[in-house]
Structure formats: C-alpha cells, structure tokens
Short mmCIF file of C-alpha atoms in Angstrom, two decimals:
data_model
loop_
_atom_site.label_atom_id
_atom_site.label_comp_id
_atom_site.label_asym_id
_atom_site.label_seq_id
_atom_site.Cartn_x
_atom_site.Cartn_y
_atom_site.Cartn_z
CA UNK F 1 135.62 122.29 187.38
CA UNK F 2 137.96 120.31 185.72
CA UNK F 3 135.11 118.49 183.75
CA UNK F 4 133.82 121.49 182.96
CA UNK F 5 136.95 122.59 181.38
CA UNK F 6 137.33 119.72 179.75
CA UNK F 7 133.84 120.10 177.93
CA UNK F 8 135.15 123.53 176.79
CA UNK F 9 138.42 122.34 175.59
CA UNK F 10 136.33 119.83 173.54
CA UNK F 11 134.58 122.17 171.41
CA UNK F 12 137.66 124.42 170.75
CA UNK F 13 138.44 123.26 167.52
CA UNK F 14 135.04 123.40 165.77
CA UNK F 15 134.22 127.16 167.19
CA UNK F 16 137.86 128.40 165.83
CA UNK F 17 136.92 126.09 162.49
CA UNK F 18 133.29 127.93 162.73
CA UNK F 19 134.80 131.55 163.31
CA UNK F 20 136.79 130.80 159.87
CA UNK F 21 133.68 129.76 158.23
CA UNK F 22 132.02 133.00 159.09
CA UNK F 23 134.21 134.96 157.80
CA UNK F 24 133.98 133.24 154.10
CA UNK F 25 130.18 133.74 154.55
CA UNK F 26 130.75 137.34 155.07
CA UNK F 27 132.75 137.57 151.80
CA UNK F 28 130.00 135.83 150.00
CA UNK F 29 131.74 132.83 149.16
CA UNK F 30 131.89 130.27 151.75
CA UNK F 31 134.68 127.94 152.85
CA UNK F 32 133.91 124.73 151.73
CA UNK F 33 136.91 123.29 151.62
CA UNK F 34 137.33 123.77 155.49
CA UNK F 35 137.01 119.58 156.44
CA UNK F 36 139.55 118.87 153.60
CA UNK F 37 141.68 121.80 155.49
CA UNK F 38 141.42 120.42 159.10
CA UNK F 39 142.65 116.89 158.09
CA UNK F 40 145.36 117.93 155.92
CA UNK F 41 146.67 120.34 158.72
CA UNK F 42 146.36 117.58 161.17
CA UNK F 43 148.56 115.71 158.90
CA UNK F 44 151.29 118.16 158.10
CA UNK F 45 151.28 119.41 161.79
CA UNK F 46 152.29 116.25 163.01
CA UNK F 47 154.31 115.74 160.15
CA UNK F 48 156.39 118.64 160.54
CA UNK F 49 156.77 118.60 164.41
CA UNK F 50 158.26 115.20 163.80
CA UNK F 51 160.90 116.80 161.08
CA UNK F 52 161.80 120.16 163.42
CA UNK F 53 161.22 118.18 166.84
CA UNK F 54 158.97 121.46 168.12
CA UNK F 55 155.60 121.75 168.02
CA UNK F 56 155.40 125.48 167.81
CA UNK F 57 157.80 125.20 164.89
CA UNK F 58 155.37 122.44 163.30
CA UNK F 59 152.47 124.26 164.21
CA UNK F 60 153.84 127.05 162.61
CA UNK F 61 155.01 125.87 159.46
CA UNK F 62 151.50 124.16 159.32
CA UNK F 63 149.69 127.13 158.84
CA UNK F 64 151.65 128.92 156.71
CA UNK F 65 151.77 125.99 153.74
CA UNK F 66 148.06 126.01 154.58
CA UNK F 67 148.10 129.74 153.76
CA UNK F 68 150.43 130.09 151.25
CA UNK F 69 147.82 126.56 149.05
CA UNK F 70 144.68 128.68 150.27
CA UNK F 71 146.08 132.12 149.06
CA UNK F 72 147.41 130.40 145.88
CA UNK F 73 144.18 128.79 144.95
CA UNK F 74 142.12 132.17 145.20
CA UNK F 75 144.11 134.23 143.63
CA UNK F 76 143.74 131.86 140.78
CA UNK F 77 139.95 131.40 140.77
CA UNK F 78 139.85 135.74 141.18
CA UNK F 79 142.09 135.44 138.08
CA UNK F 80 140.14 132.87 136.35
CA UNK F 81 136.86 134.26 137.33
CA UNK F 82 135.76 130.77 138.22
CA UNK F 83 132.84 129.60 140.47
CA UNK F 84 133.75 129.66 144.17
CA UNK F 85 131.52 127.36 144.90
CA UNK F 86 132.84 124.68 142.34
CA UNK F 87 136.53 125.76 143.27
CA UNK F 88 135.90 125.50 146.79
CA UNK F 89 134.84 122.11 146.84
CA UNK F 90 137.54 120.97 144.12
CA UNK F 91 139.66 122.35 146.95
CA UNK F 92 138.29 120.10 149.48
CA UNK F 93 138.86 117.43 147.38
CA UNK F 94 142.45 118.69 146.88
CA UNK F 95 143.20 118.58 150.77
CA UNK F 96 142.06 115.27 151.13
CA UNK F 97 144.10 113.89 147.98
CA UNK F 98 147.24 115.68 149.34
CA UNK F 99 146.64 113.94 152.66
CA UNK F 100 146.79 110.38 151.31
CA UNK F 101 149.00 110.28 148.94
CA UNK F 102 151.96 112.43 151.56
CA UNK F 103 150.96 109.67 154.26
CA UNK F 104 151.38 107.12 151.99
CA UNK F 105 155.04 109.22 150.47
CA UNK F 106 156.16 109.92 153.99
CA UNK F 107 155.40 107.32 156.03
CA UNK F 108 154.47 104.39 154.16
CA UNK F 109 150.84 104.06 154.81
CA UNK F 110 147.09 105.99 154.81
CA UNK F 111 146.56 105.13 158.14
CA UNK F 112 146.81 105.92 161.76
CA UNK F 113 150.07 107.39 162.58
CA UNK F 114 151.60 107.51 166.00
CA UNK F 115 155.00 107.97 167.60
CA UNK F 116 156.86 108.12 170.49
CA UNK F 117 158.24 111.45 169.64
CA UNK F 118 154.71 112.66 169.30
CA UNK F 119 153.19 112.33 172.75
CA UNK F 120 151.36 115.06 174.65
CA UNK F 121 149.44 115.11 178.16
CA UNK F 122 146.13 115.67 178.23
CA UNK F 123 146.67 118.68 180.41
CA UNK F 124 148.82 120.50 177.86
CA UNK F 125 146.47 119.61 174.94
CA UNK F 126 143.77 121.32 177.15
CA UNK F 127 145.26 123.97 178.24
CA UNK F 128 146.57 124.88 174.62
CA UNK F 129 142.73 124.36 173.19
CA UNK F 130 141.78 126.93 175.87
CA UNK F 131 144.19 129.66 175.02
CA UNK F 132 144.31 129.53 171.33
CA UNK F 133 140.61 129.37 171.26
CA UNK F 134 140.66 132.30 173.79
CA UNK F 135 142.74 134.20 171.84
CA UNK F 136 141.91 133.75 168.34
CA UNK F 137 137.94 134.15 169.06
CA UNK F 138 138.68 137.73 170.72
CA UNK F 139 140.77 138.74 167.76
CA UNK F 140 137.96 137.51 165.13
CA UNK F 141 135.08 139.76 167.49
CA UNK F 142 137.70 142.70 166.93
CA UNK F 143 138.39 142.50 163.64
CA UNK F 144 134.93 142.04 162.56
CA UNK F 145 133.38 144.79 164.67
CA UNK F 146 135.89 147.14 164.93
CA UNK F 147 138.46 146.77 162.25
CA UNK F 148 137.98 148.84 158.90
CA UNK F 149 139.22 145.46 156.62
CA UNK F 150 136.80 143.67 159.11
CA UNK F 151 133.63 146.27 158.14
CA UNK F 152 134.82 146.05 154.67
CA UNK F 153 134.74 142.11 154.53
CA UNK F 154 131.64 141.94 156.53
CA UNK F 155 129.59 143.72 153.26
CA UNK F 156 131.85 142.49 150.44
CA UNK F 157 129.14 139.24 149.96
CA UNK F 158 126.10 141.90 150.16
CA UNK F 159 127.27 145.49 148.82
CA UNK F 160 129.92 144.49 146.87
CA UNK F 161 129.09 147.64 144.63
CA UNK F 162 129.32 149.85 147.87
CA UNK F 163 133.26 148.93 147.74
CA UNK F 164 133.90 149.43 144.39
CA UNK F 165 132.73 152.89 144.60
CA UNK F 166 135.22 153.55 147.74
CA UNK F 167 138.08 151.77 145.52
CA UNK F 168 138.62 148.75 147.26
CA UNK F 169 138.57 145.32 145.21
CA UNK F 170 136.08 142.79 146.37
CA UNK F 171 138.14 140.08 145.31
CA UNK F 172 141.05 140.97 147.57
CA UNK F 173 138.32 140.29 150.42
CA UNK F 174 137.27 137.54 149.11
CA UNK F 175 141.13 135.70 149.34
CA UNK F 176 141.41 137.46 152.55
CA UNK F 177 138.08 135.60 153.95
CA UNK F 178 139.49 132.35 152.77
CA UNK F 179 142.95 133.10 154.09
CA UNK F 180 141.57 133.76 157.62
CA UNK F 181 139.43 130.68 157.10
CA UNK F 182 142.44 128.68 156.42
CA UNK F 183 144.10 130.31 159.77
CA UNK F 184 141.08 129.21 161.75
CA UNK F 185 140.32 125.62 160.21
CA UNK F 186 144.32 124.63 160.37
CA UNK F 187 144.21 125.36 164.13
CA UNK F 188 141.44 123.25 164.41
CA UNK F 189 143.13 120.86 162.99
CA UNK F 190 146.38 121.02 164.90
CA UNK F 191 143.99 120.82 168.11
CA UNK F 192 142.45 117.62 167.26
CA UNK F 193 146.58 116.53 167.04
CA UNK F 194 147.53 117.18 169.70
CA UNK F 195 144.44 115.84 171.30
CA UNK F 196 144.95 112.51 169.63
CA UNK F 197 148.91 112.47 170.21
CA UNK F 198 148.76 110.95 166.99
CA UNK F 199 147.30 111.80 163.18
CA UNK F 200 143.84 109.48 162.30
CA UNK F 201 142.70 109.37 158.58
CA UNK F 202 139.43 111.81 158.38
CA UNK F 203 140.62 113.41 161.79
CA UNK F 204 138.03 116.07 160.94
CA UNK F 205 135.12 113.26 161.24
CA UNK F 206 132.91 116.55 160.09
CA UNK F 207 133.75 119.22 161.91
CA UNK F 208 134.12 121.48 158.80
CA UNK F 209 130.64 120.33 157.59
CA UNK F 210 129.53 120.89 160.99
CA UNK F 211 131.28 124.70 161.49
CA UNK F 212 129.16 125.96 158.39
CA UNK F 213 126.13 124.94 160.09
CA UNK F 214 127.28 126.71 163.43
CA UNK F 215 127.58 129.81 161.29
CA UNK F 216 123.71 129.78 160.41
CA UNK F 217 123.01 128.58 163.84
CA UNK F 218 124.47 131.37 165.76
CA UNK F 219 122.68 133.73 162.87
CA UNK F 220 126.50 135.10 162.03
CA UNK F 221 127.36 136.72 165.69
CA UNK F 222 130.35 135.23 166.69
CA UNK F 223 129.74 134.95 170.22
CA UNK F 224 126.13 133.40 169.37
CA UNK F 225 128.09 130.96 166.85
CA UNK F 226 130.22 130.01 170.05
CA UNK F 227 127.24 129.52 172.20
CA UNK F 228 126.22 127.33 169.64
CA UNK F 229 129.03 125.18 169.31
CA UNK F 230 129.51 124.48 172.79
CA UNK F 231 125.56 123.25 173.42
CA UNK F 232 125.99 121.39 170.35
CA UNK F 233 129.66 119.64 171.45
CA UNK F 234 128.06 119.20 175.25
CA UNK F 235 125.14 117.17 173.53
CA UNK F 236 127.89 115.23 171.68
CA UNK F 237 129.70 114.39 175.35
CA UNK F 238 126.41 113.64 177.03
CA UNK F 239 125.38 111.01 173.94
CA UNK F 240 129.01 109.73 174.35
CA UNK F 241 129.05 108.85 178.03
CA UNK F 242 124.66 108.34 179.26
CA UNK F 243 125.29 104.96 178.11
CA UNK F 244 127.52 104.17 180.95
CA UNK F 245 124.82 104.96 183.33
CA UNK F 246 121.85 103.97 180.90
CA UNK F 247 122.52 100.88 178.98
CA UNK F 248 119.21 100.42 177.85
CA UNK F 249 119.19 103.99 175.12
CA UNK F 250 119.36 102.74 171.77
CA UNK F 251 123.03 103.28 170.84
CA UNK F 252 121.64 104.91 167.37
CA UNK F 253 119.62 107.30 169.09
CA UNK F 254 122.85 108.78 170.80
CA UNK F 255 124.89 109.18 167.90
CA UNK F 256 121.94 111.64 166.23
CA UNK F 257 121.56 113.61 169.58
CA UNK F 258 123.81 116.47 168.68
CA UNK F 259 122.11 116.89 165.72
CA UNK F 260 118.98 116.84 166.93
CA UNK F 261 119.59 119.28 169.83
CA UNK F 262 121.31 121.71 166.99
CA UNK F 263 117.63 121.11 164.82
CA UNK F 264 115.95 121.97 168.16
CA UNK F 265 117.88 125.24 168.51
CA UNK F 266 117.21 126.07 165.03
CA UNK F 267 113.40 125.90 165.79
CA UNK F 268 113.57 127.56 169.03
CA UNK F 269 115.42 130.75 167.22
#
C-alpha cells in the first residue's frame, strides 16, 4: 500500500501541471511557458521558505509572484495584440533566464542548492503531493463542469464570437486560463521541492512538455488526463527500477518506455 501510494505521489506534480495546461487549451492559447514556470517556482519556493523560515509562507509567496509575472505578461500581449504562441514561449524563455541569473544573485551559483534548513521527510513530501493534488484536481473538475467562468473558458478557444455576443471579453479568459495555469504548474513545481529537499537546475526535466501531451492524451477530460498521467509516470517507475531485477534490458530502451507506453495509448484511443 505504501508503494502504491508512493507511485501516486509520484505523478502528482505533472497531473496538477497537466490540469493547468488544459485549461490554456480551453482558452485557445496554450501554456507553453509551463516547464519555464515549474523550475522557476521550484527556485523561488525554496528560495523564499529559506527567507520566511515556513514553507506555507514560501509556498505561498511562490505562487503569487508566479501570478502576479503570468497576469502581467497577458495583460500585455491582450494589450499588444501579440501572438500567444510567440509570447508564450518568449515567456518560457523568461522563466528560465530569471532562474539563473537569481541563483547565481542569491546564492552564488546555477547549480544544485541544498540546505540544512531545507530538509523534509519523505512522508511529509508524500503526504502533501497527495492532498494538494487531491484537492486542486476536484476544484479544476468543478470549475470546468459546473462553474459559469468555467463553461465560459471552456468555449472561449472555439466560440469566441458566442461570448462576445453575451458581453463577456475573450481576452479576460484568456489571462484567466494562463493565471490558473500558472496556479497549477507552480505547485508542481513546489512538489518536485519538496521532494528533492533541495532546488536542481531544470527541476522540471520536462514535465511541462510532457503535461501538454497529457492534455491530448486524456482527449481534454480531466479525469481521463489523470488516468493518463499516472500509467504514463508508473511506466516511468517500472523503467527506473526492472533493471534491478533484469540487468540484461538495454538501459536505452528503459529511458524511452514511458514514451512509448503514452504512443501506445494514443493508438489504442
């Protein structure tokens, strides 16, 4: 049982980071900024724990400068009328600039960073995977199936005409969608933290590439997109650990299982 939990705990942060992405595919203009995101909240989460000495109060403070670059940086492209696309990967870009250059600022290097002050048990990095994951997945079902704003974003990328006529702007969905994206991928990133007790360059290692993919995988249902992760993340333990029992399995051939079991399900659906 404890395994099993485990496994589940392990895919947290790339189903909240692939809830986020769906809702920027809703909107019509999808998150691509969201592996940038994770590694730059990794960064200022344990960054900011450090400084206040709580992680609530870091993880906090994480997301909201998280929100507060996300929100700015729409509301400037909606101004601008400039490509999402373009913008969102200039954004990505962004995150991962900001991450270097503060490491370096801060702490003197680009590099691992660990402290003493910055240790958590596995246990308590588990069980806060479980519940934020738990939590945050049943309000993103809610709000996309039942919540007006949620209806309202979920046609803003296909009938964006439809909500002009009812007098609602498009392009406050749109920052919304990247907003709630930015929610989502920073507690990703905060996850892998705590995880790690410690902040690694590239923390992400994917995971926002990865979450866009979910979204296509699990055809835009969120509890299909969870399904999804979690096959995909239990392929990723099994490639990690069969070579204990079989040494012989080219070591390349595990490293491309996950991928290949996620090509399988595309197939099979």
């Amino acid at each position: 049982m404890t395994a099993f939990f485990s496994a589940l705990a392990y895919s947290c942060p790339l189903i909240l980071c692939s809830l986020g992405a769906l809702f920027s595919e809703f909107a019509g203009c999808l998150a691509l900024f969201l592996d940038g995101l994770v590694s730059f909240s990794a960064f200022l989460f344990y960054a900011f724990t450090l400084a206040t000495g709580s992680p609530v109060a870091g993880a906090l403070l994480t997301s909201l400068a998280a929100l507060v670059i996300t929100f700015a940086f729409s509301a400037l492209i909606e101004y601008g009328k400039a490509n999402r696309f373009i913008a969102a990967i200039a954004l990505n870009l962004l995150f991962g600039a900001m991450t270097s250059c503060l490491s370096w600022l801060f702490f003197g290097t680009r590099g691992v960073l660990t402290d003493e002050a910055f240790k958590f048990s596995a246990g308590a990095a588990r069980a806060a995977a479980l519940s934020l994951a738990a939590v945050f997945v049943a309000l993103a079902v809610v709000f996309l199936k039942f919540g007006r704003h949620g209806l309202y974003l979920r046609i803003t990328g296909s009938d964006a005409d439809v909500l002009k006529a009812k007098g609602v702007n498009p392009g406050n969905l749109r920052t919304l969608s990247w907003c709630l994206a930015s929610l989502y991928g920073t507690l990703a990133g905060i996850l892998l933290t705590l995880r790690l007790s410690s902040f690694v360059p590239n923390i992400s290692s994917g995971r926002g590439w990865m979450a866009l993919a979910a979204v296509f995988l699990g055809k835009k249902k969120p509890l299909r997109i969870v399904a999804a992760v979690i096959i995909f993340c239990l392929a990723d333990i099994f490639g990690a650990n069969i070579q204990n029992y079989f040494p012989g399995i080219p070591s390349s051939f595990l490293i491309s299982l996950p991928y290949l079991v996620s090509l399988l399900l595309i197939l099979v659906k």
